[in-house]
Amino acid sequence: MNEQILRALDSVTAERAHDAVLGVRDLTVRFRLRGGRTVAAVTDAAFDLAPGECLALVGESGCGKSVLASALLGLLPRNAETEGTAWLAGETPPGDGRGALDLLAADERTLARVVRGRRIGLVPQSPAAHLTPVRTVRAHLAETVRTLTGTPRRARRAAAEAAAERAAFPVGHLDRYPHELSGGLAQRAATALALIGDAPVLLADEPTTGLDRELVDRTADELRRHVDTGKALLLITHDLAAARRVADRVAVMYAGRIVEIAPAARFFGRPGPRHPYARGLLNALPEREFTPIPGLPPELSRLPEGCAFAPRCARATGACEVRPDLRAGVACHHPHQDAEGADRA
């Protein structure tokens, strides 16, 4: 990919950030533990999400992706503490003239009545836990249609079936209860519910878990169509193939921090990721080098003072004893500068 195209991609990304519908700045989430200790699961996360854009948040399990998502919707447990700001454009509490709603400062009533489902749709990581066990999938869909769209009763059945079709949920299973669903079917039911309200922002936490490759592609394509209607999508996933199919930009998390943000075309093509960890994720794929990253992620309660990836990184030097900031899209003292190790898109 030539430099002129890359500059054009960067220009588009900057323009979308300027018109962001969701903005996150210095978001930190800590959990209070017994004995007075605290563990930081997310540290200083910052990004913007624009209408018509998908940002894929990727990284190994336990890196803080789902905690970040829960913080945005006020779904953290009671022992969690948050700092920073996360604002949602176009929604303000009565009497507030700022033009945006601070999600971290909003009370439960505002989040429940204004945000969840209406302004931010959610595909949860564990969908079965979010489905009422005594109601069928059809009943879930019909009730969500009624609540979010005000569709007349006589039209709700058709609307529920249309929602199921969008998420590739088989109509013949609509009258089943949650405990009668496989993990993949529960995932598709949750996706159907999240798409009903056409919320300006969709937060999808591992929406392809439990699906075979064909359904992964179909789900990814439906999410892309949703984005192409002007909606914003924050896709949390460990499936880099799904991310490549949907994303406009990619944000990589490691040990609670975002270590790289890049346009998807640059990330998956040339010159490729700049952070050694991000490049290692791609090189671990079977279609790439199929080489795993050596070592294990650090425990969040025992993070080093410097770069958390340094113990696993072949490029580490004494400079990595100082924690790098996220500058020019990458938090690394020794970032890759060329197409080394990256495949052409």
PDB file of N, CA, C and O in Angstrom, residues 268-338:
ATOM      1  N   PHE A 268      -3.406  -4.599   9.253  1.00  0.00           N
ATOM      2  CA  PHE A 268      -3.450  -5.945   8.684  1.00  0.00           C
ATOM      3  C   PHE A 268      -2.641  -6.069   7.388  1.00  0.00           C
ATOM      4  O   PHE A 268      -2.383  -7.176   6.934  1.00  0.00           O
ATOM      5  N   GLY A 269      -2.291  -4.946   6.788  1.00  0.00           N
ATOM      6  CA  GLY A 269      -1.518  -4.993   5.553  1.00  0.00           C
ATOM      7  C   GLY A 269      -0.106  -4.505   5.750  1.00  0.00           C
ATOM      8  O   GLY A 269       0.633  -4.999   6.590  1.00  0.00           O
ATOM      9  N   ARG A 270       0.279  -3.522   4.968  1.00  0.00           N
ATOM     10  CA  ARG A 270       1.595  -2.913   5.105  1.00  0.00           C
ATOM     11  C   ARG A 270       1.450  -1.470   5.537  1.00  0.00           C
ATOM     12  O   ARG A 270       0.527  -0.796   5.078  1.00  0.00           O
ATOM     13  N   PRO A 271       2.293  -0.983   6.433  1.00  0.00           N
ATOM     14  CA  PRO A 271       3.517  -1.618   6.958  1.00  0.00           C
ATOM     15  C   PRO A 271       3.294  -2.588   8.107  1.00  0.00           C
ATOM     16  O   PRO A 271       4.242  -3.144   8.648  1.00  0.00           O
ATOM     17  N   GLY A 272       2.055  -2.796   8.541  1.00  0.00           N
ATOM     18  CA  GLY A 272       1.787  -3.724   9.630  1.00  0.00           C
ATOM     19  C   GLY A 272       1.850  -3.040  10.984  1.00  0.00           C
ATOM     20  O   GLY A 272       2.140  -1.845  11.094  1.00  0.00           O
ATOM     21  N   PRO A 273       1.545  -3.771  12.055  1.00  0.00           N
ATOM     22  CA  PRO A 273       1.594  -3.194  13.415  1.00  0.00           C
ATOM     23  C   PRO A 273       3.000  -2.708  13.751  1.00  0.00           C
ATOM     24  O   PRO A 273       3.995  -3.290  13.319  1.00  0.00           O
ATOM     25  N   ARG A 274       3.054  -1.670  14.564  1.00  0.00           N
ATOM     26  CA  ARG A 274       4.352  -1.131  14.973  1.00  0.00           C
ATOM     27  C   ARG A 274       4.780  -1.668  16.333  1.00  0.00           C
ATOM     28  O   ARG A 274       5.970  -1.815  16.592  1.00  0.00           O
ATOM     29  N   HIS A 275       3.821  -1.955  17.225  1.00  0.00           N
ATOM     30  CA  HIS A 275       4.188  -2.463  18.549  1.00  0.00           C
ATOM     31  C   HIS A 275       4.570  -3.942  18.442  1.00  0.00           C
ATOM     32  O   HIS A 275       3.883  -4.719  17.767  1.00  0.00           O
ATOM     33  N   PRO A 276       5.644  -4.365  19.076  1.00  0.00           N
ATOM     34  CA  PRO A 276       6.067  -5.777  18.987  1.00  0.00           C
ATOM     35  C   PRO A 276       4.980  -6.756  19.429  1.00  0.00           C
ATOM     36  O   PRO A 276       4.858  -7.848  18.860  1.00  0.00           O
ATOM     37  N   TYR A 277       4.195  -6.388  20.442  1.00  0.00           N
ATOM     38  CA  TYR A 277       3.130  -7.285  20.882  1.00  0.00           C
ATOM     39  C   TYR A 277       2.052  -7.407  19.811  1.00  0.00           C
ATOM     40  O   TYR A 277       1.591  -8.513  19.500  1.00  0.00           O
ATOM     41  N   ALA A 278       1.650  -6.285  19.229  1.00  0.00           N
ATOM     42  CA  ALA A 278       0.628  -6.319  18.178  1.00  0.00           C
ATOM     43  C   ALA A 278       1.102  -7.132  16.982  1.00  0.00           C
ATOM     44  O   ALA A 278       0.350  -7.918  16.404  1.00  0.00           O
ATOM     45  N   ARG A 279       2.370  -6.972  16.629  1.00  0.00           N
ATOM     46  CA  ARG A 279       2.915  -7.745  15.510  1.00  0.00           C
ATOM     47  C   ARG A 279       2.964  -9.232  15.864  1.00  0.00           C
ATOM     48  O   ARG A 279       2.711 -10.101  15.026  1.00  0.00           O
ATOM     49  N   GLY A 280       3.245  -9.507  17.143  1.00  0.00           N
ATOM     50  CA  GLY A 280       3.258 -10.903  17.572  1.00  0.00           C
ATOM     51  C   GLY A 280       1.891 -11.550  17.480  1.00  0.00           C
ATOM     52  O   GLY A 280       1.784 -12.739  17.152  1.00  0.00           O
ATOM     53  N   LEU A 281       0.824 -10.794  17.778  1.00  0.00           N
ATOM     54  CA  LEU A 281      -0.528 -11.326  17.647  1.00  0.00           C
ATOM     55  C   LEU A 281      -0.797 -11.771  16.215  1.00  0.00           C
ATOM     56  O   LEU A 281      -1.355 -12.853  15.973  1.00  0.00           O
ATOM     57  N   LEU A 282      -0.435 -10.925  15.261  1.00  0.00           N
ATOM     58  CA  LEU A 282      -0.661 -11.281  13.859  1.00  0.00           C
ATOM     59  C   LEU A 282       0.213 -12.459  13.434  1.00  0.00           C
ATOM     60  O   LEU A 282      -0.241 -13.371  12.735  1.00  0.00           O
ATOM     61  N   ASN A 283       1.458 -12.464  13.848  1.00  0.00           N
ATOM     62  CA  ASN A 283       2.361 -13.536  13.439  1.00  0.00           C
ATOM     63  C   ASN A 283       1.999 -14.884  14.057  1.00  0.00           C
ATOM     64  O   ASN A 283       2.459 -15.924  13.587  1.00  0.00           O
ATOM     65  N   ALA A 284       1.159 -14.881  15.088  1.00  0.00           N
ATOM     66  CA  ALA A 284       0.725 -16.140  15.699  1.00  0.00           C
ATOM     67  C   ALA A 284      -0.386 -16.807  14.896  1.00  0.00           C
ATOM     68  O   ALA A 284      -0.728 -17.967  15.152  1.00  0.00           O
ATOM     69  N   LEU A 285      -0.968 -16.094  13.919  1.00  0.00           N
ATOM     70  CA  LEU A 285      -2.053 -16.659  13.129  1.00  0.00           C
ATOM     71  C   LEU A 285      -1.526 -17.753  12.204  1.00  0.00           C
ATOM     72  O   LEU A 285      -0.410 -17.649  11.675  1.00  0.00           O
ATOM     73  N   PRO A 286      -2.337 -18.811  11.952  1.00  0.00           N
ATOM     74  CA  PRO A 286      -1.898 -19.904  11.074  1.00  0.00           C
ATOM     75  C   PRO A 286      -1.534 -19.434   9.670  1.00  0.00           C
ATOM     76  O   PRO A 286      -0.617 -19.971   9.051  1.00  0.00           O
ATOM     77  N   GLU A 287      -2.253 -18.428   9.157  1.00  0.00           N
ATOM     78  CA  GLU A 287      -1.975 -17.959   7.801  1.00  0.00           C
ATOM     79  C   GLU A 287      -0.760 -17.039   7.735  1.00  0.00           C
ATOM     80  O   GLU A 287      -0.331 -16.627   6.655  1.00  0.00           O
ATOM     81  N   ARG A 288      -0.221 -16.701   8.905  1.00  0.00           N
ATOM     82  CA  ARG A 288       1.005 -15.898   8.946  1.00  0.00           C
ATOM     83  C   ARG A 288       2.173 -16.836   9.287  1.00  0.00           C
ATOM     84  O   ARG A 288       2.399 -17.824   8.613  1.00  0.00           O
ATOM     85  N   GLU A 289       2.897 -16.544  10.331  1.00  0.00           N
ATOM     86  CA  GLU A 289       4.063 -17.363  10.683  1.00  0.00           C
ATOM     87  C   GLU A 289       3.711 -18.510  11.624  1.00  0.00           C
ATOM     88  O   GLU A 289       4.517 -19.411  11.829  1.00  0.00           O
ATOM     89  N   PHE A 290       2.509 -18.450  12.244  1.00  0.00           N
ATOM     90  CA  PHE A 290       2.063 -19.470  13.193  1.00  0.00           C
ATOM     91  C   PHE A 290       3.074 -19.626  14.332  1.00  0.00           C
ATOM     92  O   PHE A 290       3.378 -20.729  14.783  1.00  0.00           O
ATOM     93  N   THR A 291       3.592 -18.481  14.786  1.00  0.00           N
ATOM     94  CA  THR A 291       4.601 -18.461  15.844  1.00  0.00           C
ATOM     95  C   THR A 291       4.014 -17.814  17.088  1.00  0.00           C
ATOM     96  O   THR A 291       3.691 -16.612  17.070  1.00  0.00           O
ATOM     97  N   PRO A 292       3.840 -18.548  18.172  1.00  0.00           N
ATOM     98  CA  PRO A 292       3.253 -17.953  19.381  1.00  0.00           C
ATOM     99  C   PRO A 292       4.196 -16.948  20.029  1.00  0.00           C
ATOM    100  O   PRO A 292       5.422 -17.031  19.879  1.00  0.00           O
ATOM    101  N   ILE A 293       3.615 -16.014  20.753  1.00  0.00           N
ATOM    102  CA  ILE A 293       4.413 -15.065  21.522  1.00  0.00           C
ATOM    103  C   ILE A 293       4.987 -15.802  22.732  1.00  0.00           C
ATOM    104  O   ILE A 293       4.239 -16.451  23.468  1.00  0.00           O
ATOM    105  N   PRO A 294       6.271 -15.742  22.963  1.00  0.00           N
ATOM    106  CA  PRO A 294       6.846 -16.477  24.108  1.00  0.00           C
ATOM    107  C   PRO A 294       6.397 -15.877  25.434  1.00  0.00           C
ATOM    108  O   PRO A 294       6.083 -14.685  25.535  1.00  0.00           O
ATOM    109  N   GLY A 295       6.359 -16.721  26.460  1.00  0.00           N
ATOM    110  CA  GLY A 295       6.018 -16.247  27.792  1.00  0.00           C
ATOM    111  C   GLY A 295       4.535 -16.042  28.001  1.00  0.00           C
ATOM    112  O   GLY A 295       3.709 -16.405  27.155  1.00  0.00           O
ATOM    113  N   LEU A 296       4.193 -15.454  29.144  1.00  0.00           N
ATOM    114  CA  LEU A 296       2.803 -15.226  29.524  1.00  0.00           C
ATOM    115  C   LEU A 296       2.604 -13.772  29.918  1.00  0.00           C
ATOM    116  O   LEU A 296       3.548 -13.098  30.356  1.00  0.00           O
ATOM    117  N   PRO A 297       1.359 -13.255  29.789  1.00  0.00           N
ATOM    118  CA  PRO A 297       1.097 -11.883  30.243  1.00  0.00           C
ATOM    119  C   PRO A 297       1.327 -11.775  31.744  1.00  0.00           C
ATOM    120  O   PRO A 297       1.162 -12.743  32.480  1.00  0.00           O
ATOM    121  N   PRO A 298       1.692 -10.590  32.231  1.00  0.00           N
ATOM    122  CA  PRO A 298       1.928 -10.420  33.665  1.00  0.00           C
ATOM    123  C   PRO A 298       0.613 -10.388  34.439  1.00  0.00           C
ATOM    124  O   PRO A 298      -0.445 -10.091  33.881  1.00  0.00           O
ATOM    125  N   GLU A 299       0.671 -10.701  35.715  1.00  0.00           N
ATOM    126  CA  GLU A 299      -0.497 -10.533  36.570  1.00  0.00           C
ATOM    127  C   GLU A 299      -0.739  -9.042  36.771  1.00  0.00           C
ATOM    128  O   GLU A 299       0.204  -8.273  36.977  1.00  0.00           O
ATOM    129  N   LEU A 300      -1.996  -8.637  36.715  1.00  0.00           N
ATOM    130  CA  LEU A 300      -2.310  -7.218  36.844  1.00  0.00           C
ATOM    131  C   LEU A 300      -1.937  -6.667  38.218  1.00  0.00           C
ATOM    132  O   LEU A 300      -1.750  -5.462  38.375  1.00  0.00           O
ATOM    133  N   SER A 301      -1.843  -7.547  39.197  1.00  0.00           N
ATOM    134  CA  SER A 301      -1.447  -7.113  40.539  1.00  0.00           C
ATOM    135  C   SER A 301       0.070  -7.001  40.687  1.00  0.00           C
ATOM    136  O   SER A 301       0.560  -6.547  41.722  1.00  0.00           O
ATOM    137  N   ARG A 302       0.817  -7.422  39.646  1.00  0.00           N
ATOM    138  CA  ARG A 302       2.276  -7.397  39.723  1.00  0.00           C
ATOM    139  C   ARG A 302       2.883  -6.819  38.451  1.00  0.00           C
ATOM    140  O   ARG A 302       3.837  -7.357  37.893  1.00  0.00           O
ATOM    141  N   LEU A 303       2.340  -5.711  37.996  1.00  0.00           N
ATOM    142  CA  LEU A 303       2.853  -5.087  36.787  1.00  0.00           C
ATOM    143  C   LEU A 303       4.200  -4.416  37.058  1.00  0.00           C
ATOM    144  O   LEU A 303       4.395  -3.805  38.111  1.00  0.00           O
ATOM    145  N   PRO A 304       5.114  -4.497  36.110  1.00  0.00           N
ATOM    146  CA  PRO A 304       6.407  -3.828  36.298  1.00  0.00           C
ATOM    147  C   PRO A 304       6.252  -2.314  36.179  1.00  0.00           C
ATOM    148  O   PRO A 304       5.248  -1.812  35.669  1.00  0.00           O
ATOM    149  N   GLU A 305       7.243  -1.588  36.635  1.00  0.00           N
ATOM    150  CA  GLU A 305       7.214  -0.128  36.550  1.00  0.00           C
ATOM    151  C   GLU A 305       7.308   0.344  35.105  1.00  0.00           C
ATOM    152  O   GLU A 305       6.717   1.345  34.717  1.00  0.00           O
ATOM    153  N   GLY A 306       8.043  -0.370  34.294  1.00  0.00           N
ATOM    154  CA  GLY A 306       8.244   0.028  32.909  1.00  0.00           C
ATOM    155  C   GLY A 306       7.246  -0.615  31.963  1.00  0.00           C
ATOM    156  O   GLY A 306       6.083  -0.815  32.312  1.00  0.00           O
ATOM    157  N   CYS A 307       7.704  -0.967  30.772  1.00  0.00           N
ATOM    158  CA  CYS A 307       6.850  -1.598  29.759  1.00  0.00           C
ATOM    159  C   CYS A 307       6.460  -2.998  30.222  1.00  0.00           C
ATOM    160  O   CYS A 307       7.327  -3.835  30.503  1.00  0.00           O
ATOM    161  N   ALA A 308       5.154  -3.272  30.272  1.00  0.00           N
ATOM    162  CA  ALA A 308       4.686  -4.574  30.757  1.00  0.00           C
ATOM    163  C   ALA A 308       5.029  -5.697  29.797  1.00  0.00           C
ATOM    164  O   ALA A 308       5.083  -6.865  30.201  1.00  0.00           O
ATOM    165  N   PHE A 309       5.278  -5.374  28.528  1.00  0.00           N
ATOM    166  CA  PHE A 309       5.582  -6.419  27.547  1.00  0.00           C
ATOM    167  C   PHE A 309       7.076  -6.732  27.473  1.00  0.00           C
ATOM    168  O   PHE A 309       7.463  -7.727  26.874  1.00  0.00           O
ATOM    169  N   ALA A 310       7.905  -5.922  28.095  1.00  0.00           N
ATOM    170  CA  ALA A 310       9.353  -6.073  27.963  1.00  0.00           C
ATOM    171  C   ALA A 310       9.868  -7.481  28.266  1.00  0.00           C
ATOM    172  O   ALA A 310      10.743  -7.984  27.545  1.00  0.00           O
ATOM    173  N   PRO A 311       9.362  -8.185  29.312  1.00  0.00           N
ATOM    174  CA  PRO A 311       9.883  -9.530  29.592  1.00  0.00           C
ATOM    175  C   PRO A 311       9.640 -10.539  28.461  1.00  0.00           C
ATOM    176  O   PRO A 311      10.305 -11.576  28.421  1.00  0.00           O
ATOM    177  N   ARG A 312       8.717 -10.252  27.555  1.00  0.00           N
ATOM    178  CA  ARG A 312       8.404 -11.165  26.448  1.00  0.00           C
ATOM    179  C   ARG A 312       8.938 -10.644  25.117  1.00  0.00           C
ATOM    180  O   ARG A 312       8.705 -11.266  24.076  1.00  0.00           O
ATOM    181  N   CYS A 313       9.598  -9.502  25.128  1.00  0.00           N
ATOM    182  CA  CYS A 313       9.914  -8.792  23.888  1.00  0.00           C
ATOM    183  C   CYS A 313      11.384  -8.937  23.508  1.00  0.00           C
ATOM    184  O   CYS A 313      12.281  -8.654  24.309  1.00  0.00           O
ATOM    185  N   ALA A 314      11.629  -9.343  22.265  1.00  0.00           N
ATOM    186  CA  ALA A 314      12.995  -9.515  21.776  1.00  0.00           C
ATOM    187  C   ALA A 314      13.680  -8.175  21.525  1.00  0.00           C
ATOM    188  O   ALA A 314      14.910  -8.123  21.393  1.00  0.00           O
ATOM    189  N   ARG A 315      12.910  -7.086  21.470  1.00  0.00           N
ATOM    190  CA  ARG A 315      13.484  -5.774  21.176  1.00  0.00           C
ATOM    191  C   ARG A 315      13.759  -4.962  22.443  1.00  0.00           C
ATOM    192  O   ARG A 315      14.214  -3.822  22.363  1.00  0.00           O
ATOM    193  N   ALA A 316      13.472  -5.527  23.612  1.00  0.00           N
ATOM    194  CA  ALA A 316      13.583  -4.778  24.858  1.00  0.00           C
ATOM    195  C   ALA A 316      15.029  -4.409  25.178  1.00  0.00           C
ATOM    196  O   ALA A 316      15.964  -5.181  24.938  1.00  0.00           O
ATOM    197  N   THR A 317      15.176  -3.203  25.732  1.00  0.00           N
ATOM    198  CA  THR A 317      16.479  -2.720  26.202  1.00  0.00           C
ATOM    199  C   THR A 317      16.278  -2.060  27.559  1.00  0.00           C
ATOM    200  O   THR A 317      15.170  -2.045  28.107  1.00  0.00           O
ATOM    201  N   GLY A 318      17.327  -1.473  28.084  1.00  0.00           N
ATOM    202  CA  GLY A 318      17.227  -0.778  29.359  1.00  0.00           C
ATOM    203  C   GLY A 318      16.233   0.372  29.320  1.00  0.00           C
ATOM    204  O   GLY A 318      15.655   0.740  30.358  1.00  0.00           O
ATOM    205  N   ALA A 319      15.991   0.943  28.135  1.00  0.00           N
ATOM    206  CA  ALA A 319      15.027   2.043  28.016  1.00  0.00           C
ATOM    207  C   ALA A 319      13.621   1.607  28.400  1.00  0.00           C
ATOM    208  O   ALA A 319      12.799   2.432  28.827  1.00  0.00           O
ATOM    209  N   CYS A 320      13.345   0.311  28.289  1.00  0.00           N
ATOM    210  CA  CYS A 320      11.996  -0.208  28.551  1.00  0.00           C
ATOM    211  C   CYS A 320      11.689  -0.289  30.045  1.00  0.00           C
ATOM    212  O   CYS A 320      10.577  -0.663  30.423  1.00  0.00           O
ATOM    213  N   GLU A 321      12.660   0.054  30.884  1.00  0.00           N
ATOM    214  CA  GLU A 321      12.387   0.128  32.315  1.00  0.00           C
ATOM    215  C   GLU A 321      11.544   1.348  32.658  1.00  0.00           C
ATOM    216  O   GLU A 321      11.023   1.455  33.761  1.00  0.00           O
ATOM    217  N   VAL A 322      11.392   2.246  31.675  1.00  0.00           N
ATOM    218  CA  VAL A 322      10.500   3.400  31.801  1.00  0.00           C
ATOM    219  C   VAL A 322       9.268   3.131  30.954  1.00  0.00           C
ATOM    220  O   VAL A 322       9.388   2.762  29.779  1.00  0.00           O
ATOM    221  N   ARG A 323       8.090   3.311  31.533  1.00  0.00           N
ATOM    222  CA  ARG A 323       6.852   2.999  30.822  1.00  0.00           C
ATOM    223  C   ARG A 323       6.652   3.970  29.656  1.00  0.00           C
ATOM    224  O   ARG A 323       6.661   5.190  29.839  1.00  0.00           O
ATOM    225  N   PRO A 324       6.451   3.464  28.431  1.00  0.00           N
ATOM    226  CA  PRO A 324       6.263   4.343  27.280  1.00  0.00           C
ATOM    227  C   PRO A 324       4.838   4.888  27.218  1.00  0.00           C
ATOM    228  O   PRO A 324       3.882   4.221  27.599  1.00  0.00           O
ATOM    229  N   ASP A 325       4.701   6.117  26.730  1.00  0.00           N
ATOM    230  CA  ASP A 325       3.384   6.709  26.502  1.00  0.00           C
ATOM    231  C   ASP A 325       2.885   6.355  25.111  1.00  0.00           C
ATOM    232  O   ASP A 325       3.677   6.012  24.218  1.00  0.00           O
ATOM    233  N   LEU A 326       1.570   6.459  24.922  1.00  0.00           N
ATOM    234  CA  LEU A 326       0.976   6.205  23.611  1.00  0.00           C
ATOM    235  C   LEU A 326       1.139   7.467  22.767  1.00  0.00           C
ATOM    236  O   LEU A 326       0.345   8.406  22.858  1.00  0.00           O
ATOM    237  N   ARG A 327       2.161   7.486  21.956  1.00  0.00           N
ATOM    238  CA  ARG A 327       2.443   8.625  21.085  1.00  0.00           C
ATOM    239  C   ARG A 327       2.511   8.164  19.648  1.00  0.00           C
ATOM    240  O   ARG A 327       3.071   7.121  19.355  1.00  0.00           O
ATOM    241  N   ALA A 328       1.935   8.982  18.769  1.00  0.00           N
ATOM    242  CA  ALA A 328       1.890   8.635  17.343  1.00  0.00           C
ATOM    243  C   ALA A 328       1.267   7.258  17.145  1.00  0.00           C
ATOM    244  O   ALA A 328       1.630   6.516  16.232  1.00  0.00           O
ATOM    245  N   GLY A 329       0.323   6.899  18.030  1.00  0.00           N
ATOM    246  CA  GLY A 329      -0.427   5.664  17.856  1.00  0.00           C
ATOM    247  C   GLY A 329       0.212   4.425  18.420  1.00  0.00           C
ATOM    248  O   GLY A 329      -0.351   3.338  18.310  1.00  0.00           O
ATOM    249  N   VAL A 330       1.390   4.539  19.051  1.00  0.00           N
ATOM    250  CA  VAL A 330       2.047   3.345  19.574  1.00  0.00           C
ATOM    251  C   VAL A 330       2.763   3.670  20.876  1.00  0.00           C
ATOM    252  O   VAL A 330       3.367   4.732  21.017  1.00  0.00           O
ATOM    253  N   ALA A 331       2.672   2.772  21.857  1.00  0.00           N
ATOM    254  CA  ALA A 331       3.348   2.935  23.143  1.00  0.00           C
ATOM    255  C   ALA A 331       4.517   1.964  23.191  1.00  0.00           C
ATOM    256  O   ALA A 331       4.396   0.836  23.690  1.00  0.00           O
ATOM    257  N   CYS A 332       5.651   2.385  22.652  1.00  0.00           N
ATOM    258  CA  CYS A 332       6.823   1.505  22.587  1.00  0.00           C
ATOM    259  C   CYS A 332       8.075   2.356  22.375  1.00  0.00           C
ATOM    260  O   CYS A 332       8.052   3.309  21.597  1.00  0.00           O
ATOM    261  N   HIS A 333       9.156   1.990  23.062  1.00  0.00           N
ATOM    262  CA  HIS A 333      10.426   2.678  22.859  1.00  0.00           C
ATOM    263  C   HIS A 333      11.137   2.215  21.589  1.00  0.00           C
ATOM    264  O   HIS A 333      11.996   2.933  21.066  1.00  0.00           O
ATOM    265  N   HIS A 334      10.776   1.014  21.111  1.00  0.00           N
ATOM    266  CA  HIS A 334      11.454   0.459  19.933  1.00  0.00           C
ATOM    267  C   HIS A 334      10.426  -0.087  18.935  1.00  0.00           C
ATOM    268  O   HIS A 334      10.428  -1.277  18.619  1.00  0.00           O
ATOM    269  N   PRO A 335       9.541   0.752  18.414  1.00  0.00           N
ATOM    270  CA  PRO A 335       8.497   0.262  17.505  1.00  0.00           C
ATOM    271  C   PRO A 335       9.068  -0.144  16.154  1.00  0.00           C
ATOM    272  O   PRO A 335      10.119   0.347  15.732  1.00  0.00           O
ATOM    273  N   HIS A 336       8.373  -1.049  15.491  1.00  0.00           N
ATOM    274  CA  HIS A 336       8.723  -1.415  14.111  1.00  0.00           C
ATOM    275  C   HIS A 336       8.446  -0.218  13.213  1.00  0.00           C
ATOM    276  O   HIS A 336       7.441   0.474  13.368  1.00  0.00           O
ATOM    277  N   GLN A 337       9.290  -0.024  12.225  1.00  0.00           N
ATOM    278  CA  GLN A 337       9.150   1.131  11.338  1.00  0.00           C
ATOM    279  C   GLN A 337       8.832   0.733   9.897  1.00  0.00           C
ATOM    280  O   GLN A 337       8.495   1.577   9.095  1.00  0.00           O
ATOM    281  N   ASP A 338       8.936  -0.560   9.562  1.00  0.00           N
ATOM    282  CA  ASP A 338       8.769  -0.960   8.177  1.00  0.00           C
ATOM    283  C   ASP A 338       7.813  -2.128   8.075  1.00  0.00           C
ATOM    284  O   ASP A 338       7.061  -2.414   8.999  1.00  0.00           O
TER     285      ASP A 338
END
